[in-house]
Coordinates of C-alpha atoms and ligand atoms in Angstrom, one line a residue:
X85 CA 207.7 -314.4 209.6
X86 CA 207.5 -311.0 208.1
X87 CA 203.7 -309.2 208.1
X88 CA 202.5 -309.1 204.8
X89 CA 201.5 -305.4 203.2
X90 CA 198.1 -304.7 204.3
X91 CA 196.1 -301.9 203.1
X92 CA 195.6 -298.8 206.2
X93 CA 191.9 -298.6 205.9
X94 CA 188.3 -300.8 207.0
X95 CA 185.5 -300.3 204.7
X96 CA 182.3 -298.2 206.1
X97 CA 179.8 -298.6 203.7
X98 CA 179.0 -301.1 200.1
X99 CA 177.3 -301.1 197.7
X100 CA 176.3 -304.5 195.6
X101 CA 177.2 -305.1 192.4
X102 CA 175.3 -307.5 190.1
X103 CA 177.2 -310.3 188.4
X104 CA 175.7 -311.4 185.1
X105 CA 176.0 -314.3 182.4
X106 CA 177.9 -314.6 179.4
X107 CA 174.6 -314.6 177.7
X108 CA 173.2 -311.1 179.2
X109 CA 176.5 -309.6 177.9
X110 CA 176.7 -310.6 174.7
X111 CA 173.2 -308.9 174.2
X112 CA 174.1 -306.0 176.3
X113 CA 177.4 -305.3 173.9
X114 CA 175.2 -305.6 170.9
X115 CA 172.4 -303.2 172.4
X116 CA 175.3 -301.1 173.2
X117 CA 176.2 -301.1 170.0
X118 CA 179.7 -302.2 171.2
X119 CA 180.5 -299.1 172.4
X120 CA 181.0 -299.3 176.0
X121 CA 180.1 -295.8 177.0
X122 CA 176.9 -297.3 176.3
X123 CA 176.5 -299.8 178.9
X124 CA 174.2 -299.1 182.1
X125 CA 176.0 -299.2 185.0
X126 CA 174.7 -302.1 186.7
X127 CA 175.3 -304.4 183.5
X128 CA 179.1 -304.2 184.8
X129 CA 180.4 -306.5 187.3
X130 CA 183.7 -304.7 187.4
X131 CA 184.3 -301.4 186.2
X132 CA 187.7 -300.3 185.4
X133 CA 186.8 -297.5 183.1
X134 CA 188.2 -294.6 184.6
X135 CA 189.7 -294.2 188.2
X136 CA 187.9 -290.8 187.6
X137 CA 185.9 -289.4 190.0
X138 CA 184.9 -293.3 191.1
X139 CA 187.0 -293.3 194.4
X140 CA 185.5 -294.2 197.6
X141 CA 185.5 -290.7 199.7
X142 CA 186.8 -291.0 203.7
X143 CA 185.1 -290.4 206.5
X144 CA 186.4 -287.4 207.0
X145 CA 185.7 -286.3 203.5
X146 CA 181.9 -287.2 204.2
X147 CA 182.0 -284.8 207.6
X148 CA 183.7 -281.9 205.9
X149 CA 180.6 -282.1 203.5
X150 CA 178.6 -281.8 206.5
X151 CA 180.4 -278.3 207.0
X152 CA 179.8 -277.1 203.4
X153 CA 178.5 -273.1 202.6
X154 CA 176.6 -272.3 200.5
X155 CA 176.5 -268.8 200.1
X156 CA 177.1 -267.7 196.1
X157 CA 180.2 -265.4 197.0
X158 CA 182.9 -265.4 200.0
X159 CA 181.9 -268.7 201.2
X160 CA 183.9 -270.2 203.7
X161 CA 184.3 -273.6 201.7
X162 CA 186.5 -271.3 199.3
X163 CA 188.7 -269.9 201.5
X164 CA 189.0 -273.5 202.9
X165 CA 189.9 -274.9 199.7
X166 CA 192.0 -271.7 199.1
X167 CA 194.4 -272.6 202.1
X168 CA 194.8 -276.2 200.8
X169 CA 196.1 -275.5 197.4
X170 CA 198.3 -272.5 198.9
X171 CA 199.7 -274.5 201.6
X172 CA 200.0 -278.1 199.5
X173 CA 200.4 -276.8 195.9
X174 CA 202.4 -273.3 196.3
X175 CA 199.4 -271.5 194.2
X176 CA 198.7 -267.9 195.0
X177 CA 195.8 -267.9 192.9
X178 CA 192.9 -270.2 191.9
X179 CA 189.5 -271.0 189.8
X180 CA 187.0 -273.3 191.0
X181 CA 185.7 -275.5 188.1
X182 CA 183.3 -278.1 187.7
X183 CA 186.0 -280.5 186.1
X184 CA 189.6 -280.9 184.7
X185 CA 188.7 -279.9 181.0
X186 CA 186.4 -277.1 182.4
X187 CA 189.7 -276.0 183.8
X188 CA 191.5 -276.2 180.2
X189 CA 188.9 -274.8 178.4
X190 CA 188.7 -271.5 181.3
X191 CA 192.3 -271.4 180.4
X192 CA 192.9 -271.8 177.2
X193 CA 190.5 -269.1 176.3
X194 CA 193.1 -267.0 177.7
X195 CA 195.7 -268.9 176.4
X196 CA 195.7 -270.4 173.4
X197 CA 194.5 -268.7 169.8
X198 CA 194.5 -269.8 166.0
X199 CA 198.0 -271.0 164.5
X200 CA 199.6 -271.8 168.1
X201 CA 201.1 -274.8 169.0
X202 CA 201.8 -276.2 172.1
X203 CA 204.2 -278.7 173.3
X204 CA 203.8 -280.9 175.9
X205 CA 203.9 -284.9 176.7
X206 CA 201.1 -286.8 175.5
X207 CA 198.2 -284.6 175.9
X208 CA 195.1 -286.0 177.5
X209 CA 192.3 -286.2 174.8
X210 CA 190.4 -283.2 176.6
X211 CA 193.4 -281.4 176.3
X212 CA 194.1 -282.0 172.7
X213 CA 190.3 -281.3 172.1
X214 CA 190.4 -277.9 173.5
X215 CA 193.6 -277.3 171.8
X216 CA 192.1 -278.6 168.6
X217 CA 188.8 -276.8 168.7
X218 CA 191.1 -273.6 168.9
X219 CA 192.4 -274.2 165.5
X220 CA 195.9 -275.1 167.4
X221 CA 198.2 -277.7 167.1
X222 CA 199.4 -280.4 169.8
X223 CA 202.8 -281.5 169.3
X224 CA 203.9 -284.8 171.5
X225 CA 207.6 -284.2 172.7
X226 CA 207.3 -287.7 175.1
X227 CA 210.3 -289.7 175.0
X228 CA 210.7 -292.6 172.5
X229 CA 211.2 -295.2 175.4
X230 CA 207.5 -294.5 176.4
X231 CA 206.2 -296.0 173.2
X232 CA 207.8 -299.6 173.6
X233 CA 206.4 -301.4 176.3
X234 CA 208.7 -304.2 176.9
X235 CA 211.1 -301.0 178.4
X236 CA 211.5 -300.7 181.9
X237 CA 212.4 -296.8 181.7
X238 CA 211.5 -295.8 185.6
X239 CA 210.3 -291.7 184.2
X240 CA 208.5 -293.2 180.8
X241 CA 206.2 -290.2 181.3
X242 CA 209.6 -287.3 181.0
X243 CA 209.5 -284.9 177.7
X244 CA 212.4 -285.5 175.5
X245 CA 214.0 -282.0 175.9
X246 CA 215.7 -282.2 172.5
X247 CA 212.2 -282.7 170.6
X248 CA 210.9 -279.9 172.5
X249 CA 213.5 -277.9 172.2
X250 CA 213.5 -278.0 168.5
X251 CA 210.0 -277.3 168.5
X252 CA 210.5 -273.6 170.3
X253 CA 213.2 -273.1 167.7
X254 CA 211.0 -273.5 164.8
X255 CA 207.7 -272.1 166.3
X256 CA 209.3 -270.0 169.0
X257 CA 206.4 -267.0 168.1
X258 CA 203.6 -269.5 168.2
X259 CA 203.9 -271.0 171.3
X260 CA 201.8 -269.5 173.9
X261 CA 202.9 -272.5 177.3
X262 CA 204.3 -275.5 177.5
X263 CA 201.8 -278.4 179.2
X264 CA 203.4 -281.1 181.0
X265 CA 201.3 -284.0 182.0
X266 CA 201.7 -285.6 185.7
X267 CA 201.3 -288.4 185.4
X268 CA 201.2 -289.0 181.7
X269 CA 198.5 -290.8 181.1
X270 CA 197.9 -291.4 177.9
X271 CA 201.4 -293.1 177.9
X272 CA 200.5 -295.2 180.5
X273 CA 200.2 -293.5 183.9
X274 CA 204.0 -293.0 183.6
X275 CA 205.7 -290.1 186.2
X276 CA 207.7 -287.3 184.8
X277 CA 211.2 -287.1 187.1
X278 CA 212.0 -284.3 188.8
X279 CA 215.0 -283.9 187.1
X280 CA 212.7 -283.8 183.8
X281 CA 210.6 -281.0 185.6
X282 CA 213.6 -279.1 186.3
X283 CA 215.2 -279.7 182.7
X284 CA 211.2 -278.1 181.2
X285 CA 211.4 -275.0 183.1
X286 CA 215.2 -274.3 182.3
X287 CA 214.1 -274.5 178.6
X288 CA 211.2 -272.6 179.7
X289 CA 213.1 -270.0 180.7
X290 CA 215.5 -269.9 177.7
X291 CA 212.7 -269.1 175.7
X292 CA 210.2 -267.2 177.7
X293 CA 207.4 -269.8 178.2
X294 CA 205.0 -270.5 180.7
X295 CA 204.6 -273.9 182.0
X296 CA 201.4 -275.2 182.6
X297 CA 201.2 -279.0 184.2
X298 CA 197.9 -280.8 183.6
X299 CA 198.1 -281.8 187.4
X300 CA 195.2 -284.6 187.6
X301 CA 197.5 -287.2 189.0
X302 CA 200.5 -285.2 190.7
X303 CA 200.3 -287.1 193.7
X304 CA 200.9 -290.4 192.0
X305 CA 203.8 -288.7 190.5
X306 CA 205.6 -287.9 193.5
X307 CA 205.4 -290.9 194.4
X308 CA 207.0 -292.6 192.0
X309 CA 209.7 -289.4 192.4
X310 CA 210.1 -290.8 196.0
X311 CA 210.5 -294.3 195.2
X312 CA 212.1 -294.2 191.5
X313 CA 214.5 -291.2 191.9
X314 CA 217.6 -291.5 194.9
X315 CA 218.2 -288.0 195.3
X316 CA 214.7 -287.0 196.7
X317 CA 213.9 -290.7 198.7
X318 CA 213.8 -289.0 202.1
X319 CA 211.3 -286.2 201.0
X320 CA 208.0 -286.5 201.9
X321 CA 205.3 -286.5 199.0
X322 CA 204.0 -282.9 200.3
X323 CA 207.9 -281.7 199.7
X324 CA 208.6 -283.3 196.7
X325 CA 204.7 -281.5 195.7
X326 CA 206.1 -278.3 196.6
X327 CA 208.8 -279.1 194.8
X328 CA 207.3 -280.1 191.7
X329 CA 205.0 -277.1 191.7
X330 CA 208.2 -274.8 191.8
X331 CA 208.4 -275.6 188.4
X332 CA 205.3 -274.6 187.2
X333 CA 203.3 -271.2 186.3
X334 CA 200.5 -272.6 186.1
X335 CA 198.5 -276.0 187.0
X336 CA 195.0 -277.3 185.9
X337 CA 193.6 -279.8 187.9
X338 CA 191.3 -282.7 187.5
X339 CA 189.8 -283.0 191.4
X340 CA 187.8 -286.5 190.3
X341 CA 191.7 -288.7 190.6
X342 CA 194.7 -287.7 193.2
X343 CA 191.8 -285.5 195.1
X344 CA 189.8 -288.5 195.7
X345 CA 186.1 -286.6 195.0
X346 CA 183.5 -287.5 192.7
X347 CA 183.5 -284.2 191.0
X348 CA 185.6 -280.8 190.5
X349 CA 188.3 -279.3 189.4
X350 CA 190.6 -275.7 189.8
X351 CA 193.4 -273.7 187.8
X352 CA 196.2 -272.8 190.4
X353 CA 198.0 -269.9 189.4
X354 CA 200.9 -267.4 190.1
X355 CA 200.1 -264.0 188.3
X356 CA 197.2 -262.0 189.3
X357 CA 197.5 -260.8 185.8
X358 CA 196.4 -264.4 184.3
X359 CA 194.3 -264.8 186.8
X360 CA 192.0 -261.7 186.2
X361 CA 191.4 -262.8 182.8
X362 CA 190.7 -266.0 183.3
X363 CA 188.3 -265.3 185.5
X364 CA 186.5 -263.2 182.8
X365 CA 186.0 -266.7 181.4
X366 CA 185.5 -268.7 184.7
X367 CA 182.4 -266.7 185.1
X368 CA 180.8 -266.9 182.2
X369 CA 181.7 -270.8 182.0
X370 CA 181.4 -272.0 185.1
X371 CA 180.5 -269.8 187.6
X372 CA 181.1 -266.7 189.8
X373 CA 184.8 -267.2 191.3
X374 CA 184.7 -268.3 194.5
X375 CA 182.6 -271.3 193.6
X376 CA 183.0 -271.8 189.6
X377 CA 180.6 -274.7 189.2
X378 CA 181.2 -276.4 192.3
X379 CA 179.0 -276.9 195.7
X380 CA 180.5 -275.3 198.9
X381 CA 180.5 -278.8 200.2
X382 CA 182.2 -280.5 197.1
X383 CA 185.1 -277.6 197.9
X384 CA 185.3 -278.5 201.6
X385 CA 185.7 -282.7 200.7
X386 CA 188.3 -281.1 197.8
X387 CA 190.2 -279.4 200.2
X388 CA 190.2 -282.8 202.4
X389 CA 191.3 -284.9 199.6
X390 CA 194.1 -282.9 198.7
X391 CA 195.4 -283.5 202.2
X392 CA 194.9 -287.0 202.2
X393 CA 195.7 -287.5 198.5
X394 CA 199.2 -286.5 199.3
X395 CA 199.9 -289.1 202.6
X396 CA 202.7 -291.8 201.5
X397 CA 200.6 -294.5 202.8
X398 CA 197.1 -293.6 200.7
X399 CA 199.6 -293.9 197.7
X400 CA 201.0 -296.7 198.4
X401 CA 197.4 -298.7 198.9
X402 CA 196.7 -297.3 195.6
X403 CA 199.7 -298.0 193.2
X404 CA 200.3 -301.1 195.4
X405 CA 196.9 -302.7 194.3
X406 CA 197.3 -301.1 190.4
X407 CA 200.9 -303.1 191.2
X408 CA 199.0 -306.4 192.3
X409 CA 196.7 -306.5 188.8
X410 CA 200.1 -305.8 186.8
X411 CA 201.7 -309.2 188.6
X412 CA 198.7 -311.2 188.3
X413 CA 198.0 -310.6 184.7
X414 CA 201.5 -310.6 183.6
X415 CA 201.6 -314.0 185.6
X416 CA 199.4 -315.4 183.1
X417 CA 201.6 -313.8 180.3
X418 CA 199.6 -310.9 179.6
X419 CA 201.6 -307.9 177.1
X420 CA 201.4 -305.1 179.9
X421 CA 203.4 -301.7 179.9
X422 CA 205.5 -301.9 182.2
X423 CA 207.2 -300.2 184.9
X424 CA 202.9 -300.7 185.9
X425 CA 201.6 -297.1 185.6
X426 CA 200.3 -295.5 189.0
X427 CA 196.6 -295.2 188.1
X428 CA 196.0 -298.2 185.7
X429 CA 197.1 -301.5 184.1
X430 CA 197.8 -300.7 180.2
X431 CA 197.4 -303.9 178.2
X432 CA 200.0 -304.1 175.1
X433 CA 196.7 -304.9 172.3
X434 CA 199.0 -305.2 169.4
X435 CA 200.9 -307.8 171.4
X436 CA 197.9 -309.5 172.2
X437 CA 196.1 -309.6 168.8
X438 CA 199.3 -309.2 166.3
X439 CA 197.7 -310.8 163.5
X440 CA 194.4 -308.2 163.8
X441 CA 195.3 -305.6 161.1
X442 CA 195.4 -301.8 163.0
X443 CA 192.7 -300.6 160.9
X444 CA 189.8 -303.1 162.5
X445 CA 190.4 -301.1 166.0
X446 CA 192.3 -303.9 167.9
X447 CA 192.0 -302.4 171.6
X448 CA 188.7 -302.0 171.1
X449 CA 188.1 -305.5 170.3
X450 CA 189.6 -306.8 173.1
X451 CA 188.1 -304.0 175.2
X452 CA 184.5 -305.7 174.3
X453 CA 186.1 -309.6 174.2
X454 CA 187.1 -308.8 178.2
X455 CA 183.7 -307.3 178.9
X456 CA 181.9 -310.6 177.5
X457 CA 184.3 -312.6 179.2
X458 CA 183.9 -311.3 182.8
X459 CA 181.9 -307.9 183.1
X460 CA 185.2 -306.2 183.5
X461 CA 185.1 -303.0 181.2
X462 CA 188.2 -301.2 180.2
X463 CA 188.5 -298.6 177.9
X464 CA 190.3 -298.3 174.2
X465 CA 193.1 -295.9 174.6
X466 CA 193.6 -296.8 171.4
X467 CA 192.6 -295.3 167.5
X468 CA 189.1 -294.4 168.3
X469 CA 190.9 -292.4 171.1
X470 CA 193.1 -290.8 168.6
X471 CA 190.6 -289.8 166.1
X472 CA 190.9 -288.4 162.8
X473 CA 193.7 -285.9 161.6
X474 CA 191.4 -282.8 161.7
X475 CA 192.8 -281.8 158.3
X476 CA 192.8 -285.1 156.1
X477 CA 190.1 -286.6 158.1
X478 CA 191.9 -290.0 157.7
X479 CA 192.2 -292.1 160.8
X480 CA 195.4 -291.2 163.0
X481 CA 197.2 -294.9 164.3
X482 CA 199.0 -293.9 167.5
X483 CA 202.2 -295.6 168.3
X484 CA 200.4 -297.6 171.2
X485 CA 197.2 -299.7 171.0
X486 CA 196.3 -299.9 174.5
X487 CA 192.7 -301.5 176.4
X488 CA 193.5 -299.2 179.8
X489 CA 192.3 -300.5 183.1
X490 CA 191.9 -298.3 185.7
X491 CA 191.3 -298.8 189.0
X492 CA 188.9 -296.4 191.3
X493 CA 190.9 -295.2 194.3
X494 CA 189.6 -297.8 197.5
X495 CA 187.0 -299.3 195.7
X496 CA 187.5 -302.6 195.0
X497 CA 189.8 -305.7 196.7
X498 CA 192.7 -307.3 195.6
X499 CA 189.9 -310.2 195.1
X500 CA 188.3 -307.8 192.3
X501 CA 191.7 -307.5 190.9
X502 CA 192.6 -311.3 190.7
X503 CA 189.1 -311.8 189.1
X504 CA 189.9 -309.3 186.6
X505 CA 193.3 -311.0 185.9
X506 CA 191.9 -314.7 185.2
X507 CA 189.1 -312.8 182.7
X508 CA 191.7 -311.4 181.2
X509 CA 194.2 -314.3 181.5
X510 CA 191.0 -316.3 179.6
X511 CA 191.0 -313.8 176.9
X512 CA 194.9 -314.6 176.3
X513 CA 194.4 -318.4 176.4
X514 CA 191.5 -318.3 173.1
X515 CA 193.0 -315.0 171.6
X516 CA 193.9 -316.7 168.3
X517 CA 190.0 -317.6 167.8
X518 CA 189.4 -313.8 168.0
X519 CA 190.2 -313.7 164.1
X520 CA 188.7 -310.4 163.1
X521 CA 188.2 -306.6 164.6
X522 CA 185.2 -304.1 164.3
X523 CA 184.4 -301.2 161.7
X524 CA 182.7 -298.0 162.5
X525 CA 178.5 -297.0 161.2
X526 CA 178.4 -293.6 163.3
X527 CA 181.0 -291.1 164.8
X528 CA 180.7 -287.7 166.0
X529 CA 183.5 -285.2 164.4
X530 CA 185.6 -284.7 167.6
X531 CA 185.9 -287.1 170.2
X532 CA 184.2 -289.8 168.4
X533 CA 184.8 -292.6 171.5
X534 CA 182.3 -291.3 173.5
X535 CA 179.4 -291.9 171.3
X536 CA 181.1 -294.1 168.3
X537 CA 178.6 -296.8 167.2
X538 CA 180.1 -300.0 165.9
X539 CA 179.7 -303.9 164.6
X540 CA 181.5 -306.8 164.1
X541 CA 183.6 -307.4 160.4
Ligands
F0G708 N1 193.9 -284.4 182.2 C1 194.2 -285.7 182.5 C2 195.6 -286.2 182.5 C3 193.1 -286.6 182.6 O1 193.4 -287.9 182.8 C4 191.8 -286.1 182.5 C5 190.6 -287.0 182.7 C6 191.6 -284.7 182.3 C7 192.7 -283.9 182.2 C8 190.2 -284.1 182.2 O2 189.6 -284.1 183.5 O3 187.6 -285.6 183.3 O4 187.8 -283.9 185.1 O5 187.4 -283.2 182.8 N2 190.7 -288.2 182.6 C9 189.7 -289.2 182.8 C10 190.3 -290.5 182.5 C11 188.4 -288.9 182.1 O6 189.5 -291.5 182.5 O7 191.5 -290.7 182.4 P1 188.0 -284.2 183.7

């Protein structure tokens, strides 16, 4: 017989997790005013909210925190992490930060004034915030095949080069970058080809722009390059990531996914010019530059994880288990998007509730139905997500209504993930009896899905 697929790692350390009742949940959600930002940690038996800075760290990340200095400027824990985005990214020059959108917001103070617009592919809600708080305007260039997902487009993720193209001709002058987003999460953790990467910087270059790639889960995305895309097959993921990076001015990186720590981030970038402004802004924000909100031991772990973050067979245990929870759930006829993204499992919730109406926040409701079925929390990727349209204040409806679940990098077993399915696969079995959706009593003005409280219709 063939040997099954096995994952490449043993488990050092747990830690337990409580499993509750029906009961205790349906209390908790109230409490938490269905809002499930709001939950405590330990009244969630599964947590697939983010895959964001939950990973399980190696041992050889836990050593190089041993190794860690401290010392405010010229530690040796920068030029560490220094090497490691030189030598796997192509960067010249870098910004420690304490996060991806501390990245975006160092940046973007550079970057990005009043009036601009910037293109890009489904900017992440941080990005679109910073954007947004400028004054700016985000303008989402992802192809159309990303927005129906019954499509099995392998690149779902690519920018439409026509749409973005016809954006630099009509707001040529106010376009500061272009952002590409690898993967795209917000369309479903779907890679950008490297065709597609190609095709941005020759339109780029036609019009003079810089290209910026929100990097958080680049790794994924080669990846799926080397598996989905013939001619580059027999590169390994550290050439088709120097590859990808040729492509690129400039990169802003969320440390918490493909780096596998708990917390950090960096801007990579190629002009010294750029990068003497932004660290202007790095210091003020985050901290003096050869540390910018992060510990000398949290750079030395970075540095690890980018190594190890970019080895074929850590890539394949991840997308392979994200792959496992797509099978199982679409066994039990669950609306997923597929191709299966790299870092989640995006359930389809307008397939799944069609006769909610889309104002009653349909994700969302089936985000908080999951959690009282199981324990399992998801998040709403979804209309609370999208918020309102800063200049009519009305509520925007995107083009997907998606309950995301993400799954932390070596964290849980394929036993978690079947679990997860039949919760799920529950939900799908009494969905018609789930006859009405949820209304909003609080919000903040931006970014209301953090703190959003709600109720029942
Ligand atoms: N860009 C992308 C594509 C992201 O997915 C995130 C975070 C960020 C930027 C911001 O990075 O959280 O370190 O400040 N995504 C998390 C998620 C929160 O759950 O998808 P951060």
């Amino acid at each position: 017989m063939e040997l099954p697929y096995a994952e490449s790692f043993k488990i050092k350390m747990v830690e337990h997790i409580h499993r509750s009742t029906k009961e205790e949940r349906l209390q908790w959600i109230k409490e938490a005013k269905y809002n499930l930002f709001n939950l405590r940690s330990e009244q969630v038996f599964v947590d697939l909210l983010t895959d964001s800075g939950t990973g399980a760290m190696s041992d050889r990340q836990w050593s190089e925190m041993m190794l860690g200095d401290e010392s405010y400027a010229g530690a040796s824990s920068y030029f560490k992490l220094k090497n490691a985005i030189k030598n796997i990214l192509g960067f010249d020059y870098f910004l420690p930060t304490h996060q991806g959108r501390a990245a975006e917001n160092v940046l973007f103070s550079v970057l990005v004034k009043e009036g601009d617009i910037v293109p890009g592919n489904s900017h992440f809600d941080t990005t679109k915030g910073h954007i947004e708080f400028r004054k700016a305007r985000a303008i989402d260039c992802t192809i159309d095949e990303a927005f129906d997902t019954t499509l099995k487009h392998p690149f779902k993720g690519n920018v439409d080069i026509d749409k973005l193209e016809k954006v630099l001709k009509e707001h040529n002058d106010k376009v500061p970058f272009i952002i590409v987003t690898i993967t795209n999460n917000t369309a479903g953790g779907q890679p950008v080809s490297l065709q597609n990467l190609r095709e941005v910087r020759a339109v780029a270059d036609k019009y003079g722009k810089i290209v910026v790639y929100d990097s958080a889960r680049f790794a994924e995305n080669a990846y799926f390059i080397k598996t989905r895309e013939e001619a580059f097959a027999q590169l390994s993921i550290k050439e088709i990531t120097k590859e990808m990076f040729a492509n690129a001015d400039v990169m802003t990186m969320s440390s918490k996914k493909d780096a596998i720590v708990n917390m950090g981030g960096f801007i990579g970038m190629r002009s010294e010019k750029l990068f003497q402004e932004a660290s202007v802004f790095n210091i003020m924000f985050e901290g003096f530059i050869t540390y910018g909100g992060m510990s000398g031991r949290d750079m030395n772990a970075l540095a690890q994880g980018l190594d190890e973050g970019t080895e074929f067979v850590v890539l394949q245990n991840r997308i392979e288990q994200v792959a496992y929870l797509g099978r199982k759930l679409v066994e039990y006829g669950v609306p997923v998007q597929e191709p299966f993204g790299g870092h989640a499992i995006f359930v389809d919730a307008k397939r799944f509730l069609p006769h909610l109406p889309k104002e009653e926040y349909v994700a969302q409701t089936l985000a908080i139905e999951l959690y009282i079925e199981g324990g399992v929390r998801g998040v709403e990727i979804g209309t609370l997500l999208a918020d309102r349209d800063p200049e009519t204040r009305k509520d925007r409806f995107p083009k997907l209504e998606l309950l995301r679940l993400a799954v932390p990098r070596r964290t849980y077993t394929n036993n978690h993930m079947e679990y997860v399915a039949v919760a799920l696969g529950n939900v799908y079995a009494r969905r018609k009896s789930i006859t009405s959706g949820m209304k909003i009593l609080k919000e903040a003005p931006i970014m209301r899905h953090f703190t959003v409280e709600l109720d029942r219709i």
